[in-house]
């Protein structure tokens, strides 16, 4: 349900003309829900309508090229990356389980990985991103760090004050 809520918010933002905000939201949705192709398709359409064919191709790369606009965008993207499968894998940053992808997308990803391996490159592995709320332990670590920095700042201030005081005393004594 969270996925659909995020897509609905992105659609509302697009209607309101907030394209950058919608694009950021869709990129975050892709990171959290990598198997859902709807967000990729929506983001690709946004870029295509804005005239960024290569960026549209980047997000349509795992989609089956059923229309000329998808084919054109994917070709523009391929030209941008010089047909490099390694660069395509880095740009796609697929963070999910490939078994959850549609057949065409899984096949396309497998082709990229095998092409990159055949060229002697390592296949980039991206860990999945999760929304992590700060725990009490994390908050305590932050509090302790802040205390440590504050203490160091006070000691530094006292040290500088001491040096300025000693210099002032010497100036006073020798200028009499």
CSV table of C-alpha atoms in Angstrom, one decimal:
chain,number,residue,atom,x,y,z
A,1,UNK,CA,0.0,0.0,0.0
A,2,UNK,CA,2.9,2.3,0.7
A,3,UNK,CA,4.1,1.9,-2.8
A,4,UNK,CA,0.7,3.0,-4.3
A,5,UNK,CA,0.5,6.0,-1.9
A,6,UNK,CA,3.9,7.2,-3.1
A,7,UNK,CA,2.9,6.8,-6.7
A,8,UNK,CA,-0.3,8.7,-6.0
A,9,UNK,CA,1.7,11.5,-4.4
A,10,UNK,CA,4.0,11.6,-7.4
A,11,UNK,CA,1.0,11.9,-9.7
A,12,UNK,CA,-0.4,14.8,-7.7
A,13,UNK,CA,3.0,16.5,-7.7
A,14,UNK,CA,3.2,16.1,-11.5
A,15,UNK,CA,-0.3,17.6,-11.9
A,16,UNK,CA,0.8,20.6,-9.7
A,17,UNK,CA,3.9,21.1,-11.9
A,18,UNK,CA,6.4,19.9,-9.2
A,19,UNK,CA,8.4,17.7,-11.6
A,20,UNK,CA,11.7,17.7,-9.6
A,21,UNK,CA,9.9,16.7,-6.4
A,22,UNK,CA,8.0,14.0,-8.3
A,23,UNK,CA,11.2,12.7,-9.9
A,24,UNK,CA,13.0,12.5,-6.5
A,25,UNK,CA,10.0,10.7,-5.0
A,26,UNK,CA,9.9,8.2,-7.8
A,27,UNK,CA,13.7,7.6,-7.5
A,28,UNK,CA,13.2,6.9,-3.8
A,29,UNK,CA,10.3,4.5,-4.6
A,30,UNK,CA,12.6,2.7,-7.1
A,31,UNK,CA,15.3,2.3,-4.4
A,32,UNK,CA,12.8,0.9,-1.8
A,33,UNK,CA,10.7,-1.1,-4.2
A,34,UNK,CA,13.0,-2.2,-7.0
A,35,UNK,CA,10.7,-4.9,-8.4
A,36,UNK,CA,7.9,-2.5,-9.1
A,37,UNK,CA,8.2,-1.4,-12.7
A,38,UNK,CA,5.4,1.2,-12.4
A,39,UNK,CA,7.7,3.7,-10.8
A,40,UNK,CA,10.4,3.2,-13.4
A,41,UNK,CA,7.8,3.6,-16.2
A,42,UNK,CA,6.4,6.8,-14.6
A,43,UNK,CA,9.8,8.3,-14.1
A,44,UNK,CA,10.8,7.5,-17.7
A,45,UNK,CA,7.6,9.1,-19.0
A,46,UNK,CA,8.4,12.2,-16.9
A,47,UNK,CA,11.9,12.5,-18.4
A,48,UNK,CA,10.6,11.7,-21.9
A,49,UNK,CA,8.0,14.5,-21.7
A,50,UNK,CA,10.6,16.9,-20.5
A,51,UNK,CA,12.8,16.0,-23.5
A,52,UNK,CA,15.5,14.0,-21.7
A,53,UNK,CA,15.5,11.0,-23.9
A,54,UNK,CA,18.7,9.4,-22.5
A,55,UNK,CA,17.3,9.7,-18.9
A,56,UNK,CA,14.0,8.2,-20.1
A,57,UNK,CA,15.9,5.3,-21.7
A,58,UNK,CA,17.8,4.8,-18.4
A,59,UNK,CA,14.5,4.1,-16.6
A,60,UNK,CA,12.9,2.3,-19.5
A,61,UNK,CA,15.9,0.1,-20.0
A,62,UNK,CA,14.3,-2.9,-18.2
A,63,UNK,CA,10.9,-2.4,-19.9
A,64,UNK,CA,10.0,-4.2,-23.1
A,65,UNK,CA,10.3,-1.8,-26.0
A,66,UNK,CA,6.7,-1.9,-27.2
A,67,UNK,CA,6.6,1.7,-28.6
A,68,UNK,CA,8.8,3.8,-30.7
A,69,UNK,CA,9.3,6.3,-27.9
A,70,UNK,CA,10.7,3.6,-25.7
A,71,UNK,CA,13.0,2.3,-28.4
A,72,UNK,CA,14.2,5.8,-29.2
A,73,UNK,CA,14.9,6.6,-25.6
A,74,UNK,CA,16.8,3.3,-25.0
A,75,UNK,CA,18.9,3.9,-28.1
A,76,UNK,CA,19.7,7.5,-26.9
A,77,UNK,CA,20.7,6.1,-23.5
A,78,UNK,CA,22.9,3.4,-25.1
A,79,UNK,CA,24.7,6.1,-27.1
A,80,UNK,CA,25.1,8.2,-24.0
A,81,UNK,CA,26.9,5.4,-22.2
A,82,UNK,CA,28.8,4.2,-25.3
A,83,UNK,CA,26.9,0.9,-25.2
A,84,UNK,CA,28.7,-0.1,-21.9
A,85,UNK,CA,26.9,-2.9,-20.0
A,86,UNK,CA,28.9,-2.0,-16.9
A,87,UNK,CA,27.8,1.6,-17.0
A,88,UNK,CA,24.2,0.5,-17.6
A,89,UNK,CA,24.4,-1.8,-14.5
A,90,UNK,CA,25.8,1.1,-12.4
A,91,UNK,CA,23.1,3.5,-13.6
A,92,UNK,CA,20.2,1.0,-13.2
A,93,UNK,CA,21.4,0.2,-9.6
A,94,UNK,CA,19.0,-2.7,-9.3
A,95,UNK,CA,18.7,-3.4,-5.5
A,96,UNK,CA,16.2,-6.3,-5.4
A,97,UNK,CA,15.7,-10.0,-6.1
A,98,UNK,CA,15.6,-10.6,-9.8
A,99,UNK,CA,13.0,-13.3,-9.4
A,100,UNK,CA,10.4,-10.6,-8.6
A,101,UNK,CA,11.0,-8.8,-12.0
A,102,UNK,CA,9.0,-9.4,-15.1
A,103,UNK,CA,10.6,-12.0,-17.5
A,104,UNK,CA,11.8,-9.4,-20.0
A,105,UNK,CA,13.4,-7.2,-17.3
A,106,UNK,CA,15.1,-10.2,-15.6
A,107,UNK,CA,16.4,-11.4,-19.0
A,108,UNK,CA,17.7,-7.9,-19.9
A,109,UNK,CA,19.5,-7.6,-16.5
A,110,UNK,CA,21.0,-11.1,-17.0
A,111,UNK,CA,22.2,-10.0,-20.5
A,112,UNK,CA,23.9,-6.9,-19.0
A,113,UNK,CA,25.6,-8.9,-16.3
A,114,UNK,CA,26.9,-11.6,-18.7
A,115,UNK,CA,28.2,-9.0,-21.1
A,116,UNK,CA,30.0,-7.2,-18.3
A,117,UNK,CA,31.4,-10.5,-17.0
A,118,UNK,CA,32.5,-11.4,-20.6
A,119,UNK,CA,34.4,-8.1,-20.8
A,120,UNK,CA,36.2,-9.0,-17.6
A,121,UNK,CA,34.4,-6.5,-15.3
A,122,UNK,CA,33.0,-7.2,-11.9
A,123,UNK,CA,29.3,-7.0,-11.6
A,124,UNK,CA,28.3,-4.2,-9.2
A,125,UNK,CA,26.1,-5.3,-6.3
A,126,UNK,CA,23.9,-2.8,-4.7
A,127,UNK,CA,22.3,-3.5,-1.3
A,128,UNK,CA,18.7,-2.8,-0.7
A,129,UNK,CA,17.7,0.4,1.0
A,130,UNK,CA,15.3,0.4,3.8
A,131,UNK,CA,13.7,3.2,5.8
A,132,UNK,CA,15.5,3.0,9.2
A,133,UNK,CA,14.2,4.9,12.1
A,134,UNK,CA,16.8,6.0,14.7
A,135,UNK,CA,16.8,3.7,17.7
A,136,UNK,CA,17.5,4.7,21.2
A,137,UNK,CA,21.0,3.3,21.0
A,138,UNK,CA,21.7,5.5,17.9
A,139,UNK,CA,20.3,8.6,19.6
A,140,UNK,CA,22.5,7.8,22.7
A,141,UNK,CA,25.6,7.6,20.4
A,142,UNK,CA,24.7,10.9,18.9
A,143,UNK,CA,24.2,12.5,22.3
A,144,UNK,CA,27.6,11.1,23.5
A,145,UNK,CA,29.3,12.5,20.4
A,146,UNK,CA,27.8,15.9,20.9
A,147,UNK,CA,28.8,15.9,24.6
A,148,UNK,CA,32.4,14.9,23.5
A,149,UNK,CA,32.5,17.7,20.9
A,150,UNK,CA,31.1,20.2,23.4
A,151,UNK,CA,33.6,19.3,26.0
A,152,UNK,CA,36.5,19.6,23.5
A,153,UNK,CA,35.2,23.0,22.4
A,154,UNK,CA,35.1,24.2,26.0
A,155,UNK,CA,38.7,23.0,26.6
A,156,UNK,CA,39.9,24.6,23.4
A,157,UNK,CA,38.2,27.9,24.4
A,158,UNK,CA,39.8,27.8,27.9
A,159,UNK,CA,43.2,27.0,26.3
A,160,UNK,CA,42.9,29.9,23.9
A,161,UNK,CA,41.8,32.2,26.7
A,162,UNK,CA,44.8,31.2,28.8
A,163,UNK,CA,47.2,31.9,26.0
A,164,UNK,CA,45.6,35.3,25.3
A,165,UNK,CA,45.7,36.1,29.0
A,166,UNK,CA,49.4,35.2,29.3
A,167,UNK,CA,50.2,37.3,26.2
A,168,UNK,CA,48.3,40.2,27.7
A,169,UNK,CA,50.1,40.0,31.0
A,170,UNK,CA,53.5,39.9,29.2
A,171,UNK,CA,52.5,42.9,27.0
A,172,UNK,CA,51.4,44.8,30.1
A,173,UNK,CA,54.5,44.1,32.2
A,174,UNK,CA,57.0,44.9,29.4
A,175,UNK,CA,55.3,48.0,28.2
A,176,UNK,CA,55.4,49.8,31.5
